[in-house]
């Protein structure tokens, strides 16, 4: 949050000044961060991470459907549906079909993950409605950082009561190592990734940007091979080929 406000100040950007101007960001913070974060965290307590990843991968399908219904320039094409199917199939193959054996067990947790995927899709489409509501004349980065910072602030406010109730943060004593990991996750993984994601939504549309969820396991496999010396199997190669083919087909043209 501190880094976001610093960057916003650096580009001479401002946060909303009127209470009425904050409401779109509360909707965005709830659908794009606060509620799905909580649902995924709760759901993964009861189901395996592999199944949770597969269920979250439904998000591009939700996004494509919502973008088709609620935007004027994003069409639902056969290529998109084929691409989504290839990407989802590649995720299942990469994680392992055995992960699907848990379907039907702990149904509430599984529905929580699916609901999180739907909320992410709603947030991706809704952000396109937020851009035109911002003051005219803002520079490109002032606009992006304003939307990003306001979303993070509102999602933090929405999560604060639950943090105070469940975590009792005043009792926590994080080490410097933990603080370093939190800084990396907050600035590197969350902030920069969010800025890139919003840029893709702005430039390419919500449906196209949602396919980035399929690239997460690709990066995970490659980093595992490079950093952790993990073995690349033929199943992984086939799965990665399906995922990348899905992204290509969905974005073709």
Short mmCIF file of N, CA, C and O in Angstrom, two decimals, residues 134-229:
data_model
loop_
_atom_site.label_atom_id
_atom_site.label_comp_id
_atom_site.label_asym_id
_atom_site.label_seq_id
_atom_site.Cartn_x
_atom_site.Cartn_y
_atom_site.Cartn_z
N UNK A 134 -13.49 7.94 -14.10
CA UNK A 134 -12.39 8.71 -13.52
C UNK A 134 -12.29 10.09 -14.16
O UNK A 134 -12.76 10.30 -15.28
N UNK A 135 -11.68 11.05 -13.44
CA UNK A 135 -11.59 12.42 -13.97
C UNK A 135 -10.84 12.46 -15.30
O UNK A 135 -9.87 11.71 -15.49
N UNK A 136 -11.26 13.29 -16.23
CA UNK A 136 -10.55 13.41 -17.51
C UNK A 136 -9.22 14.11 -17.32
O UNK A 136 -9.00 14.84 -16.35
N UNK A 137 -8.33 13.90 -18.26
CA UNK A 137 -7.05 14.61 -18.25
C UNK A 137 -5.95 13.93 -17.48
O UNK A 137 -4.83 14.44 -17.42
N UNK A 138 -6.22 12.77 -16.85
CA UNK A 138 -5.18 12.07 -16.12
C UNK A 138 -4.22 11.40 -17.09
O UNK A 138 -4.63 10.91 -18.14
N UNK A 139 -2.95 11.39 -16.73
CA UNK A 139 -1.98 10.66 -17.55
C UNK A 139 -2.26 9.17 -17.44
O UNK A 139 -2.98 8.71 -16.55
N UNK A 140 -1.67 8.42 -18.36
CA UNK A 140 -1.93 6.98 -18.39
C UNK A 140 -1.58 6.32 -17.06
O UNK A 140 -2.37 5.55 -16.49
N UNK A 141 -0.40 6.62 -16.52
CA UNK A 141 0.04 5.97 -15.28
C UNK A 141 -0.68 6.53 -14.06
O UNK A 141 -0.93 5.80 -13.10
N UNK A 142 -1.04 7.81 -14.11
CA UNK A 142 -1.82 8.38 -13.00
C UNK A 142 -3.17 7.69 -12.91
O UNK A 142 -3.68 7.41 -11.81
N UNK A 143 -3.77 7.37 -14.07
CA UNK A 143 -5.06 6.70 -14.10
C UNK A 143 -4.94 5.27 -13.59
O UNK A 143 -5.73 4.81 -12.75
N UNK A 144 -3.94 4.54 -14.09
CA UNK A 144 -3.77 3.14 -13.68
C UNK A 144 -3.46 3.02 -12.19
O UNK A 144 -4.01 2.17 -11.49
N UNK A 145 -2.58 3.88 -11.70
CA UNK A 145 -2.20 3.80 -10.29
C UNK A 145 -3.33 4.28 -9.39
O UNK A 145 -3.47 3.79 -8.26
N UNK A 146 -4.12 5.21 -9.85
CA UNK A 146 -5.29 5.66 -9.07
C UNK A 146 -6.25 4.50 -8.87
O UNK A 146 -6.71 4.24 -7.74
N UNK A 147 -6.55 3.78 -9.95
CA UNK A 147 -7.49 2.66 -9.86
C UNK A 147 -6.91 1.53 -9.02
O UNK A 147 -7.60 0.94 -8.18
N UNK A 148 -5.63 1.23 -9.22
CA UNK A 148 -4.99 0.16 -8.47
C UNK A 148 -4.93 0.49 -6.98
O UNK A 148 -5.29 -0.34 -6.13
N UNK A 149 -4.49 1.70 -6.65
CA UNK A 149 -4.36 2.09 -5.25
C UNK A 149 -5.73 2.13 -4.56
O UNK A 149 -5.88 1.64 -3.43
N UNK A 150 -6.72 2.69 -5.23
CA UNK A 150 -8.05 2.77 -4.62
C UNK A 150 -8.63 1.38 -4.40
O UNK A 150 -9.29 1.13 -3.38
N UNK A 151 -8.38 0.46 -5.34
CA UNK A 151 -8.88 -0.91 -5.15
C UNK A 151 -8.21 -1.57 -3.95
O UNK A 151 -8.87 -2.23 -3.15
N UNK A 152 -6.89 -1.42 -3.82
CA UNK A 152 -6.19 -2.04 -2.70
C UNK A 152 -6.64 -1.45 -1.37
O UNK A 152 -6.77 -2.17 -0.37
N UNK A 153 -6.88 -0.15 -1.34
CA UNK A 153 -7.33 0.49 -0.10
C UNK A 153 -8.70 -0.04 0.31
O UNK A 153 -8.92 -0.40 1.48
N UNK A 154 -9.62 -0.12 -0.63
CA UNK A 154 -10.97 -0.59 -0.29
C UNK A 154 -10.97 -2.06 0.10
O UNK A 154 -11.68 -2.45 1.04
N UNK A 155 -10.18 -2.88 -0.58
CA UNK A 155 -10.14 -4.30 -0.22
C UNK A 155 -9.52 -4.48 1.16
O UNK A 155 -9.97 -5.33 1.95
N UNK A 156 -8.52 -3.65 1.49
CA UNK A 156 -7.92 -3.71 2.83
C UNK A 156 -8.93 -3.31 3.90
O UNK A 156 -9.01 -3.93 4.97
N UNK A 157 -9.72 -2.28 3.62
CA UNK A 157 -10.74 -1.84 4.58
C UNK A 157 -11.81 -2.92 4.77
O UNK A 157 -12.30 -3.13 5.89
N UNK A 158 -12.17 -3.61 3.69
CA UNK A 158 -13.17 -4.66 3.79
C UNK A 158 -12.66 -5.86 4.59
O UNK A 158 -13.42 -6.51 5.31
N UNK A 159 -11.36 -6.13 4.49
CA UNK A 159 -10.78 -7.28 5.19
C UNK A 159 -10.35 -6.94 6.62
O UNK A 159 -10.15 -7.86 7.43
N UNK A 160 -10.21 -5.65 6.93
CA UNK A 160 -9.69 -5.25 8.24
C UNK A 160 -10.50 -5.81 9.42
O UNK A 160 -9.91 -6.34 10.36
N UNK A 161 -11.84 -5.71 9.42
CA UNK A 161 -12.59 -6.25 10.57
C UNK A 161 -12.33 -7.74 10.79
O UNK A 161 -12.22 -8.19 11.94
N UNK A 162 -12.22 -8.51 9.69
CA UNK A 162 -11.98 -9.94 9.83
C UNK A 162 -10.57 -10.22 10.34
O UNK A 162 -10.35 -11.14 11.13
N UNK A 163 -9.61 -9.38 9.90
CA UNK A 163 -8.25 -9.54 10.40
C UNK A 163 -8.17 -9.24 11.88
O UNK A 163 -7.52 -9.97 12.65
N UNK A 164 -8.83 -8.18 12.32
CA UNK A 164 -8.83 -7.83 13.74
C UNK A 164 -9.50 -8.91 14.58
O UNK A 164 -9.08 -9.21 15.70
N UNK A 165 -10.56 -9.52 14.04
CA UNK A 165 -11.32 -10.52 14.78
C UNK A 165 -10.59 -11.86 14.85
O UNK A 165 -10.48 -12.46 15.92
N UNK A 166 -10.06 -12.32 13.70
CA UNK A 166 -9.50 -13.67 13.65
C UNK A 166 -8.00 -13.71 13.93
O UNK A 166 -7.49 -14.66 14.53
N UNK A 167 -7.27 -12.70 13.47
CA UNK A 167 -5.81 -12.77 13.53
C UNK A 167 -5.21 -12.09 14.75
O UNK A 167 -4.08 -12.40 15.14
N UNK A 168 -5.96 -11.13 15.33
CA UNK A 168 -5.42 -10.34 16.43
C UNK A 168 -4.00 -9.87 16.09
O UNK A 168 -3.02 -10.28 16.72
N UNK A 169 -3.84 -9.02 15.06
CA UNK A 169 -2.51 -8.67 14.55
C UNK A 169 -1.58 -8.06 15.59
O UNK A 169 -0.36 -8.12 15.45
N UNK A 170 -2.15 -7.46 16.64
CA UNK A 170 -1.30 -6.86 17.67
C UNK A 170 -0.53 -7.92 18.46
O UNK A 170 0.42 -7.60 19.17
N UNK A 171 -0.93 -9.18 18.33
CA UNK A 171 -0.22 -10.25 19.05
C UNK A 171 0.86 -10.91 18.19
O UNK A 171 1.63 -11.73 18.70
N UNK A 172 0.90 -10.57 16.91
CA UNK A 172 1.86 -11.20 16.01
C UNK A 172 3.24 -10.59 16.17
O UNK A 172 3.38 -9.39 16.40
N UNK A 173 4.27 -11.41 16.05
CA UNK A 173 5.65 -10.96 16.15
C UNK A 173 6.45 -11.48 14.95
O UNK A 173 7.27 -12.38 15.09
N UNK A 174 6.20 -10.92 13.76
CA UNK A 174 6.90 -11.42 12.57
C UNK A 174 8.39 -11.12 12.62
O UNK A 174 8.81 -10.06 13.09
N UNK A 175 9.18 -12.05 12.14
CA UNK A 175 10.63 -11.86 12.07
C UNK A 175 10.97 -11.00 10.85
O UNK A 175 10.14 -10.75 9.98
N UNK A 176 12.24 -10.57 10.78
CA UNK A 176 12.67 -9.77 9.63
C UNK A 176 12.58 -10.60 8.35
O UNK A 176 12.29 -10.05 7.27
N UNK A 177 12.83 -11.90 8.46
CA UNK A 177 12.72 -12.77 7.28
C UNK A 177 11.28 -12.81 6.77
O UNK A 177 11.03 -12.72 5.57
N UNK A 178 10.34 -12.92 7.70
CA UNK A 178 8.93 -12.93 7.32
C UNK A 178 8.54 -11.59 6.69
O UNK A 178 7.82 -11.53 5.68
N UNK A 179 9.03 -10.49 7.26
CA UNK A 179 8.74 -9.17 6.70
C UNK A 179 9.29 -9.04 5.29
O UNK A 179 8.67 -8.44 4.41
N UNK A 180 10.48 -9.62 5.06
CA UNK A 180 11.07 -9.59 3.73
C UNK A 180 10.23 -10.36 2.72
O UNK A 180 10.01 -9.90 1.60
N UNK A 181 9.73 -11.53 3.14
CA UNK A 181 8.86 -12.31 2.27
C UNK A 181 7.56 -11.56 1.98
O UNK A 181 7.06 -11.57 0.84
N UNK A 182 7.01 -10.91 2.99
CA UNK A 182 5.78 -10.14 2.80
C UNK A 182 6.00 -8.98 1.84
O UNK A 182 5.14 -8.67 1.01
N UNK A 183 7.16 -8.33 1.95
CA UNK A 183 7.48 -7.22 1.05
C UNK A 183 7.58 -7.71 -0.39
O UNK A 183 7.05 -7.09 -1.31
N UNK A 184 8.24 -8.85 -0.57
CA UNK A 184 8.36 -9.43 -1.92
C UNK A 184 6.99 -9.80 -2.47
O UNK A 184 6.66 -9.50 -3.63
N UNK A 185 6.17 -10.45 -1.66
CA UNK A 185 4.84 -10.86 -2.11
C UNK A 185 3.95 -9.65 -2.38
O UNK A 185 3.17 -9.63 -3.33
N UNK A 186 4.06 -8.63 -1.52
CA UNK A 186 3.21 -7.46 -1.68
C UNK A 186 3.57 -6.61 -2.89
O UNK A 186 2.70 -6.23 -3.67
N UNK A 187 4.87 -6.32 -3.04
CA UNK A 187 5.31 -5.44 -4.12
C UNK A 187 5.52 -6.21 -5.42
O UNK A 187 5.00 -5.84 -6.48
N UNK A 188 6.28 -7.30 -5.34
CA UNK A 188 6.62 -8.03 -6.56
C UNK A 188 5.48 -8.84 -7.12
O UNK A 188 5.09 -8.69 -8.28
N UNK A 189 4.92 -9.70 -6.28
CA UNK A 189 3.91 -10.65 -6.77
C UNK A 189 2.54 -10.01 -6.94
O UNK A 189 1.84 -10.26 -7.92
N UNK A 190 2.15 -9.15 -5.98
CA UNK A 190 0.79 -8.61 -6.02
C UNK A 190 0.70 -7.29 -6.77
O UNK A 190 -0.07 -7.15 -7.72
N UNK A 191 1.50 -6.31 -6.37
CA UNK A 191 1.40 -4.98 -6.96
C UNK A 191 1.74 -4.99 -8.45
O UNK A 191 0.96 -4.54 -9.29
N UNK A 192 2.93 -5.49 -8.79
CA UNK A 192 3.35 -5.48 -10.19
C UNK A 192 2.44 -6.34 -11.05
O UNK A 192 2.09 -5.97 -12.18
N UNK A 193 2.04 -7.50 -10.52
CA UNK A 193 1.16 -8.38 -11.28
C UNK A 193 -0.20 -7.72 -11.52
O UNK A 193 -0.77 -7.83 -12.61
N UNK A 194 -0.71 -7.00 -10.53
CA UNK A 194 -1.99 -6.32 -10.68
C UNK A 194 -1.91 -5.22 -11.73
O UNK A 194 -2.82 -5.05 -12.55
N UNK A 195 -0.81 -4.46 -11.71
CA UNK A 195 -0.64 -3.39 -12.70
C UNK A 195 -0.59 -3.96 -14.11
O UNK A 195 -1.20 -3.41 -15.04
N UNK A 196 0.13 -5.07 -14.28
CA UNK A 196 0.20 -5.70 -15.60
C UNK A 196 -1.18 -6.22 -16.02
O UNK A 196 -1.60 -6.05 -17.17
N UNK A 197 -1.88 -6.83 -15.08
CA UNK A 197 -3.21 -7.38 -15.36
C UNK A 197 -4.18 -6.28 -15.77
O UNK A 197 -4.93 -6.41 -16.75
N UNK A 198 -4.17 -5.17 -15.05
CA UNK A 198 -5.05 -4.05 -15.39
C UNK A 198 -4.68 -3.46 -16.75
O UNK A 198 -5.56 -3.03 -17.52
N UNK A 199 -3.38 -3.42 -17.03
CA UNK A 199 -2.94 -2.93 -18.34
C UNK A 199 -3.49 -3.81 -19.46
O UNK A 199 -3.96 -3.30 -20.49
N UNK A 200 -3.46 -5.12 -19.26
CA UNK A 200 -3.98 -6.04 -20.27
C UNK A 200 -5.49 -5.87 -20.45
O UNK A 200 -5.99 -5.91 -21.58
N UNK A 201 -6.20 -5.68 -19.35
CA UNK A 201 -7.65 -5.45 -19.45
C UNK A 201 -7.92 -4.17 -20.24
O UNK A 201 -8.80 -4.11 -21.10
N UNK A 202 -7.13 -3.14 -19.94
CA UNK A 202 -7.31 -1.85 -20.60
C UNK A 202 -7.01 -1.94 -22.10
O UNK A 202 -7.73 -1.37 -22.92
N UNK A 203 -5.96 -2.66 -22.46
CA UNK A 203 -5.52 -2.71 -23.84
C UNK A 203 -6.21 -3.79 -24.67
O UNK A 203 -6.47 -3.60 -25.86
N UNK A 204 -6.50 -4.94 -24.05
CA UNK A 204 -6.96 -6.10 -24.81
C UNK A 204 -8.37 -6.57 -24.45
O UNK A 204 -8.93 -7.39 -25.18
N UNK A 205 -8.91 -6.07 -23.35
CA UNK A 205 -10.23 -6.51 -22.93
C UNK A 205 -10.17 -7.51 -21.80
O UNK A 205 -9.15 -8.19 -21.58
N UNK A 206 -11.27 -7.63 -21.07
CA UNK A 206 -11.32 -8.50 -19.89
C UNK A 206 -11.18 -9.96 -20.27
O UNK A 206 -10.50 -10.74 -19.59
N UNK A 207 -11.86 -10.37 -21.34
CA UNK A 207 -11.80 -11.78 -21.74
C UNK A 207 -10.41 -12.23 -22.08
O UNK A 207 -9.95 -13.29 -21.65
N UNK A 208 -9.69 -11.43 -22.86
CA UNK A 208 -8.33 -11.78 -23.25
C UNK A 208 -7.40 -11.79 -22.04
O UNK A 208 -6.58 -12.69 -21.88
N UNK A 209 -7.52 -10.77 -21.18
CA UNK A 209 -6.65 -10.69 -20.02
C UNK A 209 -6.84 -11.87 -19.08
O UNK A 209 -5.90 -12.30 -18.40
N UNK A 210 -8.05 -12.42 -19.04
CA UNK A 210 -8.33 -13.53 -18.11
C UNK A 210 -7.55 -14.79 -18.45
O UNK A 210 -7.35 -15.65 -17.59
N UNK A 211 -7.07 -14.91 -19.70
CA UNK A 211 -6.33 -16.11 -20.08
C UNK A 211 -4.97 -16.18 -19.40
O UNK A 211 -4.31 -17.22 -19.44
N UNK A 212 -4.55 -15.07 -18.77
CA UNK A 212 -3.26 -15.10 -18.06
C UNK A 212 -3.28 -16.11 -16.92
O UNK A 212 -2.21 -16.55 -16.48
N UNK A 213 -4.46 -16.48 -16.44
CA UNK A 213 -4.52 -17.47 -15.36
C UNK A 213 -3.95 -18.81 -15.82
O UNK A 213 -3.43 -19.59 -15.03
N UNK A 214 -4.01 -19.07 -17.15
CA UNK A 214 -3.46 -20.31 -17.68
C UNK A 214 -1.94 -20.28 -17.73
O UNK A 214 -1.29 -21.33 -17.82
N UNK A 215 -1.35 -19.08 -17.69
CA UNK A 215 0.10 -18.97 -17.77
C UNK A 215 0.77 -19.16 -16.41
O UNK A 215 1.98 -19.35 -16.34
N UNK A 216 -0.02 -19.10 -15.34
CA UNK A 216 0.56 -19.27 -14.00
C UNK A 216 1.21 -20.65 -13.83
O UNK A 216 2.37 -20.74 -13.40
N UNK A 217 0.52 -21.75 -14.17
CA UNK A 217 1.19 -23.05 -14.05
C UNK A 217 2.36 -23.22 -15.01
O UNK A 217 3.31 -23.95 -14.71
N UNK A 218 2.31 -22.55 -16.16
CA UNK A 218 3.45 -22.60 -17.10
C UNK A 218 4.68 -22.02 -16.42
O UNK A 218 5.77 -22.61 -16.44
N UNK A 219 4.51 -20.84 -15.83
CA UNK A 219 5.63 -20.21 -15.12
C UNK A 219 6.08 -21.07 -13.95
O UNK A 219 7.29 -21.20 -13.68
N UNK A 220 5.11 -21.68 -13.23
CA UNK A 220 5.47 -22.53 -12.10
C UNK A 220 6.31 -23.72 -12.51
O UNK A 220 7.31 -24.06 -11.85
N UNK A 221 5.95 -24.36 -13.62
CA UNK A 221 6.71 -25.52 -14.10
C UNK A 221 8.11 -25.09 -14.52
O UNK A 221 9.11 -25.73 -14.17
N UNK A 222 8.22 -24.01 -15.29
CA UNK A 222 9.52 -23.55 -15.77
C UNK A 222 10.43 -23.13 -14.62
O UNK A 222 11.62 -23.46 -14.61
N UNK A 223 9.88 -22.43 -13.64
CA UNK A 223 10.69 -22.02 -12.49
C UNK A 223 11.10 -23.22 -11.66
O UNK A 223 12.20 -23.26 -11.09
N UNK A 224 10.21 -24.22 -11.57
CA UNK A 224 10.56 -25.44 -10.84
C UNK A 224 11.73 -26.16 -11.49
O UNK A 224 12.61 -26.69 -10.80
N UNK A 225 11.76 -26.15 -12.81
CA UNK A 225 12.86 -26.80 -13.53
C UNK A 225 14.15 -26.01 -13.37
O UNK A 225 15.22 -26.58 -13.10
N UNK A 226 14.05 -24.68 -13.50
CA UNK A 226 15.25 -23.84 -13.46
C UNK A 226 15.81 -23.70 -12.06
O UNK A 226 17.02 -23.82 -11.83
N UNK A 227 14.93 -23.46 -11.08
CA UNK A 227 15.40 -23.14 -9.72
C UNK A 227 15.46 -24.37 -8.82
O UNK A 227 16.41 -24.54 -8.06
N UNK A 228 14.46 -25.23 -8.92
CA UNK A 228 14.38 -26.37 -8.00
C UNK A 228 14.89 -27.67 -8.61
O UNK A 228 14.82 -28.72 -7.97
N UNK A 229 15.39 -27.59 -9.85
CA UNK A 229 15.96 -28.77 -10.52
C UNK A 229 14.93 -29.89 -10.64
O UNK A 229 15.28 -31.07 -10.50
#
